[in-house]
mmCIF file of C-alpha atoms (C1' of nucleotides) in Angstrom:
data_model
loop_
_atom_site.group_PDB
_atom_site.id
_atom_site.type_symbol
_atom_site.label_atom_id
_atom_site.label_comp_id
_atom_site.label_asym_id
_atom_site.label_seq_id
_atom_site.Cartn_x
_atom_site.Cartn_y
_atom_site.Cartn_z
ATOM 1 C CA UNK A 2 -15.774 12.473 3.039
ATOM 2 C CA UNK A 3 -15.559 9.578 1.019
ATOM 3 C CA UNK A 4 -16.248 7.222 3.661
ATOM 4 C CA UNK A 5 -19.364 6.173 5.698
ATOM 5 C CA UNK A 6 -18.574 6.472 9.379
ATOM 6 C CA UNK A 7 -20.145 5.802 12.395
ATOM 7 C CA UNK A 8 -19.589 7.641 16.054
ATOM 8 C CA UNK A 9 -20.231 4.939 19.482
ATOM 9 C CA UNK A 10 -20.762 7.139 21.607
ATOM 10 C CA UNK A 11 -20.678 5.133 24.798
ATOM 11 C CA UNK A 12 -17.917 3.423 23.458
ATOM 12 C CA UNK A 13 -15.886 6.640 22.409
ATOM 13 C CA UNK A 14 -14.810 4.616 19.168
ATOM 14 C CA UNK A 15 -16.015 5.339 15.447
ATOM 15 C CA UNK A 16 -16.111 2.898 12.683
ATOM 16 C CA UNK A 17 -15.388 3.499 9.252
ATOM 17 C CA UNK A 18 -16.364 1.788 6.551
ATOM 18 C CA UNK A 19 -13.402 0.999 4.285
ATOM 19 C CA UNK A 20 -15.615 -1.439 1.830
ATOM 20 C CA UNK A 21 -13.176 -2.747 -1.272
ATOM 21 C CA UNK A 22 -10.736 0.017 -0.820
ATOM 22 C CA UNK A 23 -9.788 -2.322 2.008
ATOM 23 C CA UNK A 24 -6.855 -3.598 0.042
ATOM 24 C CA UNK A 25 -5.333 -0.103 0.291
ATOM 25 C CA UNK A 26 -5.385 -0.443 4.164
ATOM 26 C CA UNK A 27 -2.673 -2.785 6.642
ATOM 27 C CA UNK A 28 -2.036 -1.374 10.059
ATOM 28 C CA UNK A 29 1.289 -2.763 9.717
ATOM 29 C CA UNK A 30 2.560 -1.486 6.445
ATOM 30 C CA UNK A 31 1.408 1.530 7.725
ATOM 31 C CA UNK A 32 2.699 2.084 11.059
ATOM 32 C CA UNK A 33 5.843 -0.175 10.476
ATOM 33 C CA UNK A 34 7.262 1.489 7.078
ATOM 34 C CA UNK A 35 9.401 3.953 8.618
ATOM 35 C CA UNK A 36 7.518 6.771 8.107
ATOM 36 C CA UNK A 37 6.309 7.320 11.763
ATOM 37 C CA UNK A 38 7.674 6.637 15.012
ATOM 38 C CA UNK A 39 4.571 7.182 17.888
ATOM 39 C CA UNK A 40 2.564 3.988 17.015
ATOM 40 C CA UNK A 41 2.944 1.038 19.004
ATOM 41 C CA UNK A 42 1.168 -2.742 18.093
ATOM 42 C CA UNK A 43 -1.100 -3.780 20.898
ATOM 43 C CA UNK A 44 -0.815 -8.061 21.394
ATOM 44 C CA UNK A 45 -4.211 -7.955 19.783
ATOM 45 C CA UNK A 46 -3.019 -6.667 16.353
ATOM 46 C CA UNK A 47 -4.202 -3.299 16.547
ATOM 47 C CA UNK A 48 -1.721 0.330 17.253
ATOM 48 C CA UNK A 49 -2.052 3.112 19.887
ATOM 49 C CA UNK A 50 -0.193 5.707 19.756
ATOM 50 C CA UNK A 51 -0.542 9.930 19.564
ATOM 51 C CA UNK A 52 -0.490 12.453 16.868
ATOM 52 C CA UNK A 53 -2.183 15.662 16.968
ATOM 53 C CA UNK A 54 -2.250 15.285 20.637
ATOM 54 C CA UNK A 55 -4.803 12.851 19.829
ATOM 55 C CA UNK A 56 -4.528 9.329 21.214
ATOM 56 C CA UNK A 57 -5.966 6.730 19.633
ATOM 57 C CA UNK A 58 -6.144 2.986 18.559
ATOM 58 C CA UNK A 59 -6.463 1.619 15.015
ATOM 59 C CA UNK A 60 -7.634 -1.967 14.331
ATOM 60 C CA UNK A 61 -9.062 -3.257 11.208
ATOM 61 C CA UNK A 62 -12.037 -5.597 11.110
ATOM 62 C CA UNK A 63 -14.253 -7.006 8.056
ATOM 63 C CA UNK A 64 -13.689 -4.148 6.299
ATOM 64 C CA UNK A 65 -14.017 -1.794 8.779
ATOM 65 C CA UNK A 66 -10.960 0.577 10.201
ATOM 66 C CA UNK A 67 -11.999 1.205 13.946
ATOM 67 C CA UNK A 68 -10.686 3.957 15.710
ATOM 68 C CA UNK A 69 -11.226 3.506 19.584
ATOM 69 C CA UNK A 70 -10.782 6.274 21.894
ATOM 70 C CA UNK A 71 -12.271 8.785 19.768
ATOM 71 C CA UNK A 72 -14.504 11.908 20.266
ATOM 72 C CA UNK A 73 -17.179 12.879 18.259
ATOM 73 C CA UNK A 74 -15.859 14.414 14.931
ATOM 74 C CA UNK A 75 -12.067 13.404 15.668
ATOM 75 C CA UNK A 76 -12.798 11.078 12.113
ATOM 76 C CA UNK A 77 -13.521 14.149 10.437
ATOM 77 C CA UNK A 78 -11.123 16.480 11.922
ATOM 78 C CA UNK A 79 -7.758 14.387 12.551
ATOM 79 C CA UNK A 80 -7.862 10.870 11.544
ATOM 80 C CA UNK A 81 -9.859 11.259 7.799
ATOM 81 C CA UNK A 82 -7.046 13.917 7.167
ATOM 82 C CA UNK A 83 -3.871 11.850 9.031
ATOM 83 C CA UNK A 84 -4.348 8.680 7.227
ATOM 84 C CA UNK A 85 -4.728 10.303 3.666
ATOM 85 C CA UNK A 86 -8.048 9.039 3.120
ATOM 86 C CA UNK A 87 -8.609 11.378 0.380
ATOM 87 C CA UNK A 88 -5.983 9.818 -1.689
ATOM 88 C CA UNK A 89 -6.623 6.686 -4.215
ATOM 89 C CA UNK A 90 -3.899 4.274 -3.395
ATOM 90 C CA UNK A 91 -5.078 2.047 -5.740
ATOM 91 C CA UNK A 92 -4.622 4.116 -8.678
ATOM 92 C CA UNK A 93 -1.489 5.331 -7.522
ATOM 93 C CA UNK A 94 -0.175 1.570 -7.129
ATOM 94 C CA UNK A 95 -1.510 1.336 -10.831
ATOM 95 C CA UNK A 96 0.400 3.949 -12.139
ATOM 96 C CA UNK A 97 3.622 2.964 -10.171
ATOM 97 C CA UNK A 98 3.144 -0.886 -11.497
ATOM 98 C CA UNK A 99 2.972 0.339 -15.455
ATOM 99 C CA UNK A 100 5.989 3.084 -15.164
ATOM 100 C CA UNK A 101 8.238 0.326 -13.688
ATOM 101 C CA UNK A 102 8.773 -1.462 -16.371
ATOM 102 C CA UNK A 103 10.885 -4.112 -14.208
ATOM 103 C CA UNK A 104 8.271 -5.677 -12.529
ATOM 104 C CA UNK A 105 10.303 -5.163 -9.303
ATOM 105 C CA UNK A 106 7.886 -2.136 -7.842
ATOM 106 C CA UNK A 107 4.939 -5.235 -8.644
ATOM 107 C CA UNK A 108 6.524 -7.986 -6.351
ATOM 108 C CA UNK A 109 7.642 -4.690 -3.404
ATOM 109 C CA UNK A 110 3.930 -3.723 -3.681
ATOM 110 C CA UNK A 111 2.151 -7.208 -3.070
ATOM 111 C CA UNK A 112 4.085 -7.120 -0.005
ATOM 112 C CA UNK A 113 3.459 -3.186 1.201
ATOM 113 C CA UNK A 114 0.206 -3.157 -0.790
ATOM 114 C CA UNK A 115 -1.939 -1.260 2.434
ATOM 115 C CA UNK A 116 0.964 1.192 3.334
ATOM 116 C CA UNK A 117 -0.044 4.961 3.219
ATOM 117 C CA UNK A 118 1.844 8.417 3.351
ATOM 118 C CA UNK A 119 0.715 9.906 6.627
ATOM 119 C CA UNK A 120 -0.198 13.548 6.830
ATOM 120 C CA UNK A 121 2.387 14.873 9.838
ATOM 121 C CA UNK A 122 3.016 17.461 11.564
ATOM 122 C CA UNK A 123 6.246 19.265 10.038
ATOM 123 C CA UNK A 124 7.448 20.269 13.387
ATOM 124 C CA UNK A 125 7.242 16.423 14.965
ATOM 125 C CA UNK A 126 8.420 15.519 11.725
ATOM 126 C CA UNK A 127 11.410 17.585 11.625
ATOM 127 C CA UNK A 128 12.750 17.114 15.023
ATOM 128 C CA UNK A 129 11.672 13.043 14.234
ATOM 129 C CA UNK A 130 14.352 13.054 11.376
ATOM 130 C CA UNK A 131 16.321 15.019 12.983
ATOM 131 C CA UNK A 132 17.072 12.003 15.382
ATOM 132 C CA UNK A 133 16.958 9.672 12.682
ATOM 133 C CA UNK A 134 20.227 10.110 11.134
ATOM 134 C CA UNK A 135 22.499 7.824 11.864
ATOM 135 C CA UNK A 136 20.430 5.587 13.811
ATOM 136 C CA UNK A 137 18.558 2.695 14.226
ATOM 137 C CA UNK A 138 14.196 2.842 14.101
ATOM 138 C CA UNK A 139 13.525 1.157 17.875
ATOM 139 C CA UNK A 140 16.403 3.725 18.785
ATOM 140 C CA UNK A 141 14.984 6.881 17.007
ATOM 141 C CA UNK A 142 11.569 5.040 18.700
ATOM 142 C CA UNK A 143 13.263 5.695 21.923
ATOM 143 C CA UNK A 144 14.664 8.396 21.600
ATOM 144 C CA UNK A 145 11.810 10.341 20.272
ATOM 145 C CA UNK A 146 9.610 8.607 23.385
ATOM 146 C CA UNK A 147 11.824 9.823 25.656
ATOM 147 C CA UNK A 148 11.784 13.481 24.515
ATOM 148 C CA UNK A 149 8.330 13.679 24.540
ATOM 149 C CA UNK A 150 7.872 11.899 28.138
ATOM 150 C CA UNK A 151 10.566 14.171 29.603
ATOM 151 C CA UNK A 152 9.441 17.669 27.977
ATOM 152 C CA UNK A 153 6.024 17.649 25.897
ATOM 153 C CA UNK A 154 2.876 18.183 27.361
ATOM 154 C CA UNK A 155 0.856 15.191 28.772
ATOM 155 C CA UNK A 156 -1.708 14.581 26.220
ATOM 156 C CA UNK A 157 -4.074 11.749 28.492
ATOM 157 C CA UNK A 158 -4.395 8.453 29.434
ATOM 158 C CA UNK A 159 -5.133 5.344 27.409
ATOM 159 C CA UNK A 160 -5.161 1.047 28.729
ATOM 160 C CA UNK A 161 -3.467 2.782 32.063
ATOM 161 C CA UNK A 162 -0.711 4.271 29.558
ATOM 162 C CA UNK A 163 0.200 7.909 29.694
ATOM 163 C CA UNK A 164 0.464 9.851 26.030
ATOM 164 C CA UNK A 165 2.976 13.073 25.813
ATOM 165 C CA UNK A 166 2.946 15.722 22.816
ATOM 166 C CA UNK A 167 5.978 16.124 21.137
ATOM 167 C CA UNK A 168 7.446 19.635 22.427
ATOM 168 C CA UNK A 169 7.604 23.091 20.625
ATOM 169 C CA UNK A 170 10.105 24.828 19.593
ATOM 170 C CA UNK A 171 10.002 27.187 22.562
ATOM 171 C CA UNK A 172 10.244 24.195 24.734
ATOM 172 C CA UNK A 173 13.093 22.478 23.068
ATOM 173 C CA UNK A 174 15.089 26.113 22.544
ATOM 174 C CA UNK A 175 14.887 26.809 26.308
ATOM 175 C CA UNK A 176 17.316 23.506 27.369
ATOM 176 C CA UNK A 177 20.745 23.218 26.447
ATOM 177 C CA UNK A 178 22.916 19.838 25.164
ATOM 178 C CA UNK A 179 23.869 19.257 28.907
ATOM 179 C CA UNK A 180 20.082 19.421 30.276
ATOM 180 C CA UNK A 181 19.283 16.596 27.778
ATOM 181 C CA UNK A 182 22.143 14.617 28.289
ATOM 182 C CA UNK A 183 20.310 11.589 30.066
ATOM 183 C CA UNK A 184 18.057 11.569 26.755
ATOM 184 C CA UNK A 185 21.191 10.024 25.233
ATOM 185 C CA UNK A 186 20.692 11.820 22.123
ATOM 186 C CA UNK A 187 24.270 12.057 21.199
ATOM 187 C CA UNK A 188 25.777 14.453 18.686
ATOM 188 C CA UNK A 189 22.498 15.245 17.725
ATOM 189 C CA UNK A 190 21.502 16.940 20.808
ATOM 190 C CA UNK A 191 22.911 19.723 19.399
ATOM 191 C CA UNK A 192 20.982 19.872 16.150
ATOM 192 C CA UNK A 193 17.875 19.429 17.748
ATOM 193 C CA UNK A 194 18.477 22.845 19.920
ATOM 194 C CA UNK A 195 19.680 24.444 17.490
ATOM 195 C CA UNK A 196 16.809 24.139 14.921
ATOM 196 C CA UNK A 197 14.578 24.238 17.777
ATOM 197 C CA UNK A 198 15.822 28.134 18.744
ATOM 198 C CA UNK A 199 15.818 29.334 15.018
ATOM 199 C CA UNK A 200 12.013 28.042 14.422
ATOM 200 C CA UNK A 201 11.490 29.946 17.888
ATOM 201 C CA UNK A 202 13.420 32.749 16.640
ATOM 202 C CA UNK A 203 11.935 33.208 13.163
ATOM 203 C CA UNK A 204 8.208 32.038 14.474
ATOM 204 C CA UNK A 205 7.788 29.361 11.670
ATOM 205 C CA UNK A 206 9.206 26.634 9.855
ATOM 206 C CA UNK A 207 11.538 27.837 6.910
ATOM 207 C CA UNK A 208 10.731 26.883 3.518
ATOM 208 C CA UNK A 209 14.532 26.256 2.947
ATOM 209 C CA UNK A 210 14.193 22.899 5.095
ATOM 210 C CA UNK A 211 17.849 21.925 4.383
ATOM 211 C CA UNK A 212 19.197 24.826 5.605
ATOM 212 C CA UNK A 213 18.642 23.723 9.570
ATOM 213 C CA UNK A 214 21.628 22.338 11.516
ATOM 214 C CA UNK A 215 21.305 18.098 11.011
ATOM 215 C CA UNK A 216 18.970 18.704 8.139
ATOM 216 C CA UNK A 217 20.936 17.520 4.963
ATOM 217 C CA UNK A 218 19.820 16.153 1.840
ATOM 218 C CA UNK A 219 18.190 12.875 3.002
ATOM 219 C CA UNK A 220 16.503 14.300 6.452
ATOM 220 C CA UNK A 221 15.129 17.089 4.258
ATOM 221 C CA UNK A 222 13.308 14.580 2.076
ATOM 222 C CA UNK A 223 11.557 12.677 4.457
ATOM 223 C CA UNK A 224 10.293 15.695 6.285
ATOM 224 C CA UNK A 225 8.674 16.938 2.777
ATOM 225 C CA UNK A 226 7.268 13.622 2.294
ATOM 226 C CA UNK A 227 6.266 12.490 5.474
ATOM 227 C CA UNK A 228 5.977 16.271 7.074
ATOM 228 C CA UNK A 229 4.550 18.703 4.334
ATOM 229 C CA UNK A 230 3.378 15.839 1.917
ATOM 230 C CA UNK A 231 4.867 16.005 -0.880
ATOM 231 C CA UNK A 232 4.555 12.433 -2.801
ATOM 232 C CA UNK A 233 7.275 13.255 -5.497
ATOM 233 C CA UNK A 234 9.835 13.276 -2.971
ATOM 234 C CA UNK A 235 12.487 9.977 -2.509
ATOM 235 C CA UNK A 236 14.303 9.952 0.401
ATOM 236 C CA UNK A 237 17.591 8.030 -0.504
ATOM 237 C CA UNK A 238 18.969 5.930 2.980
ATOM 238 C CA UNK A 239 21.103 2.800 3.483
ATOM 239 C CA UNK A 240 17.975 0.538 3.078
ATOM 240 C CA UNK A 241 16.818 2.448 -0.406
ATOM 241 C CA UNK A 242 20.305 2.520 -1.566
ATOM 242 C CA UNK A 243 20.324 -1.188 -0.747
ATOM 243 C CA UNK A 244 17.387 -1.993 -2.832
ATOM 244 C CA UNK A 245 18.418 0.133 -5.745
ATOM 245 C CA UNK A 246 21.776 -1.619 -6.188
ATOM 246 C CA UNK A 247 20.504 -5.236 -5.177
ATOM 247 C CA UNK A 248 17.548 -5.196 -7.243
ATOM 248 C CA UNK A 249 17.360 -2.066 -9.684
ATOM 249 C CA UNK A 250 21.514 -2.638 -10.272
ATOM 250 C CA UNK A 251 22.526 0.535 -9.327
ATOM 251 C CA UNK A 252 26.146 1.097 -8.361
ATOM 252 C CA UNK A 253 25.558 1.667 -4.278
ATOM 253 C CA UNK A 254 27.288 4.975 -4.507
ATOM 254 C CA UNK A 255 25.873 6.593 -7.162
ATOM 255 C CA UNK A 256 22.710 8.305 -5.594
ATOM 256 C CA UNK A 257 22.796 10.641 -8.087
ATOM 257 C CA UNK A 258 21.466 8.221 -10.160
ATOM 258 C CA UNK A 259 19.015 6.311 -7.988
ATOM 259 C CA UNK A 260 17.307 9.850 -7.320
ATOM 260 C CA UNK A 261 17.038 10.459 -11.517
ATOM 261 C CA UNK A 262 15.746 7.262 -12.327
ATOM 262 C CA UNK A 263 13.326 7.514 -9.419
ATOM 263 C CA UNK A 264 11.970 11.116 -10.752
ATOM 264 C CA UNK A 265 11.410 9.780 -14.600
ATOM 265 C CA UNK A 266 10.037 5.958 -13.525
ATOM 266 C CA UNK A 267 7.851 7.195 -10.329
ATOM 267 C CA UNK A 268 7.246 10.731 -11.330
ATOM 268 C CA UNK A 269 4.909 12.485 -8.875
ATOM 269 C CA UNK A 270 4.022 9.304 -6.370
ATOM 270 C CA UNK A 271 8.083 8.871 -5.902
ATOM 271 C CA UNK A 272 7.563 9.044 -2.516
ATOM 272 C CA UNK A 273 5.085 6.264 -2.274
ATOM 273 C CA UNK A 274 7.229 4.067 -4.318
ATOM 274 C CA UNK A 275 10.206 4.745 -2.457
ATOM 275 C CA UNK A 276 7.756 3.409 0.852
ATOM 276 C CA UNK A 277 6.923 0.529 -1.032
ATOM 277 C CA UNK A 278 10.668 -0.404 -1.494
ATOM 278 C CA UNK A 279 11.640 0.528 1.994
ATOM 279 C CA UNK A 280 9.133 -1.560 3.503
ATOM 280 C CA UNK A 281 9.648 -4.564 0.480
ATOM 281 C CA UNK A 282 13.715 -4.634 1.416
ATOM 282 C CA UNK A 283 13.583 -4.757 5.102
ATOM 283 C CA UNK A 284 10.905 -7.636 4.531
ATOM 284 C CA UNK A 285 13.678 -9.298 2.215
ATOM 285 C CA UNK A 286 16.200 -8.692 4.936
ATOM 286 C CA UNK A 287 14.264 -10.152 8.036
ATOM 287 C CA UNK A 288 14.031 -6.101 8.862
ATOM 288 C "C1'" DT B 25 35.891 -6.165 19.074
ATOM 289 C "C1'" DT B 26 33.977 -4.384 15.133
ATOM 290 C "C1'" DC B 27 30.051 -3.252 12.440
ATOM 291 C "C1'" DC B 28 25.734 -1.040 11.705
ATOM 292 C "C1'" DA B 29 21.633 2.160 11.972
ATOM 293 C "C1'" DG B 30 15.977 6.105 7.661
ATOM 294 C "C1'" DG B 31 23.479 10.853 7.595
ATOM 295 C "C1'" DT B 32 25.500 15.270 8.320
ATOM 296 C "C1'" DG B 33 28.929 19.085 9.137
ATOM 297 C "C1'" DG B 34 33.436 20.457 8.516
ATOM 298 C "C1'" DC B 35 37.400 20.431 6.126
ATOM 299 C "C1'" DA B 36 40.686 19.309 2.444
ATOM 300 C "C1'" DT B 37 41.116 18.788 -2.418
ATOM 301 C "C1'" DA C 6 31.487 20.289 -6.627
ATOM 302 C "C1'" DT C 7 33.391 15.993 -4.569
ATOM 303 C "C1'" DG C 8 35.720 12.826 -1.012
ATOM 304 C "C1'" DC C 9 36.889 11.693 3.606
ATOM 305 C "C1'" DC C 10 35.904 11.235 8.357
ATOM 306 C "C1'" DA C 11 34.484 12.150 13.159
ATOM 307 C "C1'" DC C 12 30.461 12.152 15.420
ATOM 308 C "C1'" DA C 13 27.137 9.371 20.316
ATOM 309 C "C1'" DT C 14 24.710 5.431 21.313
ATOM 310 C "C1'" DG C 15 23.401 0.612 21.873
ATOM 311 C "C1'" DG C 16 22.354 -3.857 19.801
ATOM 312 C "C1'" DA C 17 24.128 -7.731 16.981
#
DNA sequence: TTCCAGGTGGCAT
DNA sequence: ATGCCACATGGA
């Protein structure tokens, strides 16, 4: 652990002490750059929400990330892990800064400067961007809510709020596209079921992630980055598309492009750049 | 009304 | 391999 931490008992919240790596640390780049969809801002600034069928809130205070709702050792086991504590954002930033020779990947990162790559859970992560195509983030927020309220397990109670886990696989593969109708999933109702029975079938998830039904060559990259963490990967949507030809003058249709200039400028944090731009655009844009 | 949203599958070249 | 286009839904 690379961090001091401290466990409240009678408060059931832990402090960490984030000390000058601080600056690698915003709640909001973090939980509003697209990369997760369970995390809701509380009035006061801080976000609840659930993964790991953990619940828990996240508020940052003089240099100290507090993490309320916590058991004893949920730092260590979940939330060290989940927020990619072991990683040095600040030397990835670096790096990103001196292979962009453009300067443009300098101005995206003084705005997204605290956002992190969460560790997910593939499976959440999947059926996430699954629902994500297509679609609009407080709609995919929805959407995703509403799965997990009508069919995952209930996970507790936080603020008078219940939690729910997102189902498994032999949850989702038992209901058919009529049974989840009301969901108003739309065509992708069908996707969802349908990967949802062949991880039953096959009793993991494949290594061939592209190869699911609604899993095509953008929804595949965001589950590798955002699912099985892998930081070279550069998920290429309308919103990265829109920053490559805006800014990097890339014709908008040639993504062929965008995703070769990504691999030889970002190299192995491609991923983290491609957050940095995602979040930098939609700031640009009034999101 | 039309356009858009973290696109993809199916089909025709 | 590449180019269209239909596909559900709801907000702007």
């Amino acid at each position: 652990m690379k961090y001091r931490s401290e466990y409240i008992r009678e408060k059931k919240e832990t402090i960490v002490y984030l000390g000058e790596k601080e600056t690698d640390y915003n709640l909001d780049h973090i939980f509003d750059c697209g990369q997760c969809f369970r995390w809701e801002k509380e009035s006061d600034g801080s976000y609840t929400g659930i993964a790991f069928s953990k619940i828990a809130n996240f508020s940052i205070i003089d240099q100290n990330l507090i993490i309320k709702n916590s058991e004893e050792g949920d730092f260590e086991k979940i939330w060290y892990n989940y927020l990619d504590m072991s990683e040095d954002y600040g030397h990835i930033k670096e790096t990103l800064i001196t292979n962009d020779k453009t300067g443009i990947m300098e101005d995206a990162i003084k705005v997204g400067k605290g956002i992190r790559i969460l560790r997910q859970d593939t499976w959440e992560t999947l059926i996430s961007f699954i629902i994500s195509q297509n679609n609009n983030i407080p709609r995919i927020k929805k959407n995703i809510g509403d799965l997990c309220r009508t069919y995952g397990k209930p996970s507790g109670v936080y603020k008078e709020r219940k939690f729910f886990e997102m189902p498994d696989a032999v949850d989702l593969a038992k209901l058919s596209e009529e049974e989840i109708n009301p969901l108003k999933l739309g065509y992708r109702s069908k996707f969802l079921i349908d990967t949802a029975k062949n991880v039953k079938e096959e009793g993991n998830i494949r290594q061939d992630i592209g190869s699911y039904m609604g899993v095509g060559p953008k929804v595949e990259s965001c589950i590798r980055l955002f699912g099985l963490h892998e930081m070279d990967s550069f998920p290429i949507d309308v919103w990265v598309k829109r920053v490559m030809n805006r800014l990097y003058g890339f014709n908008e249709k040639d993504v062929k492009g965008m995703g070769d200039f990504a691999k030889v400028t970002f190299g192995e944090y491609a991923g983290v750049a491609q957050q940095y731009l995602f979040y930098y655009v939609r700031v640009l844009e009034g999101k």
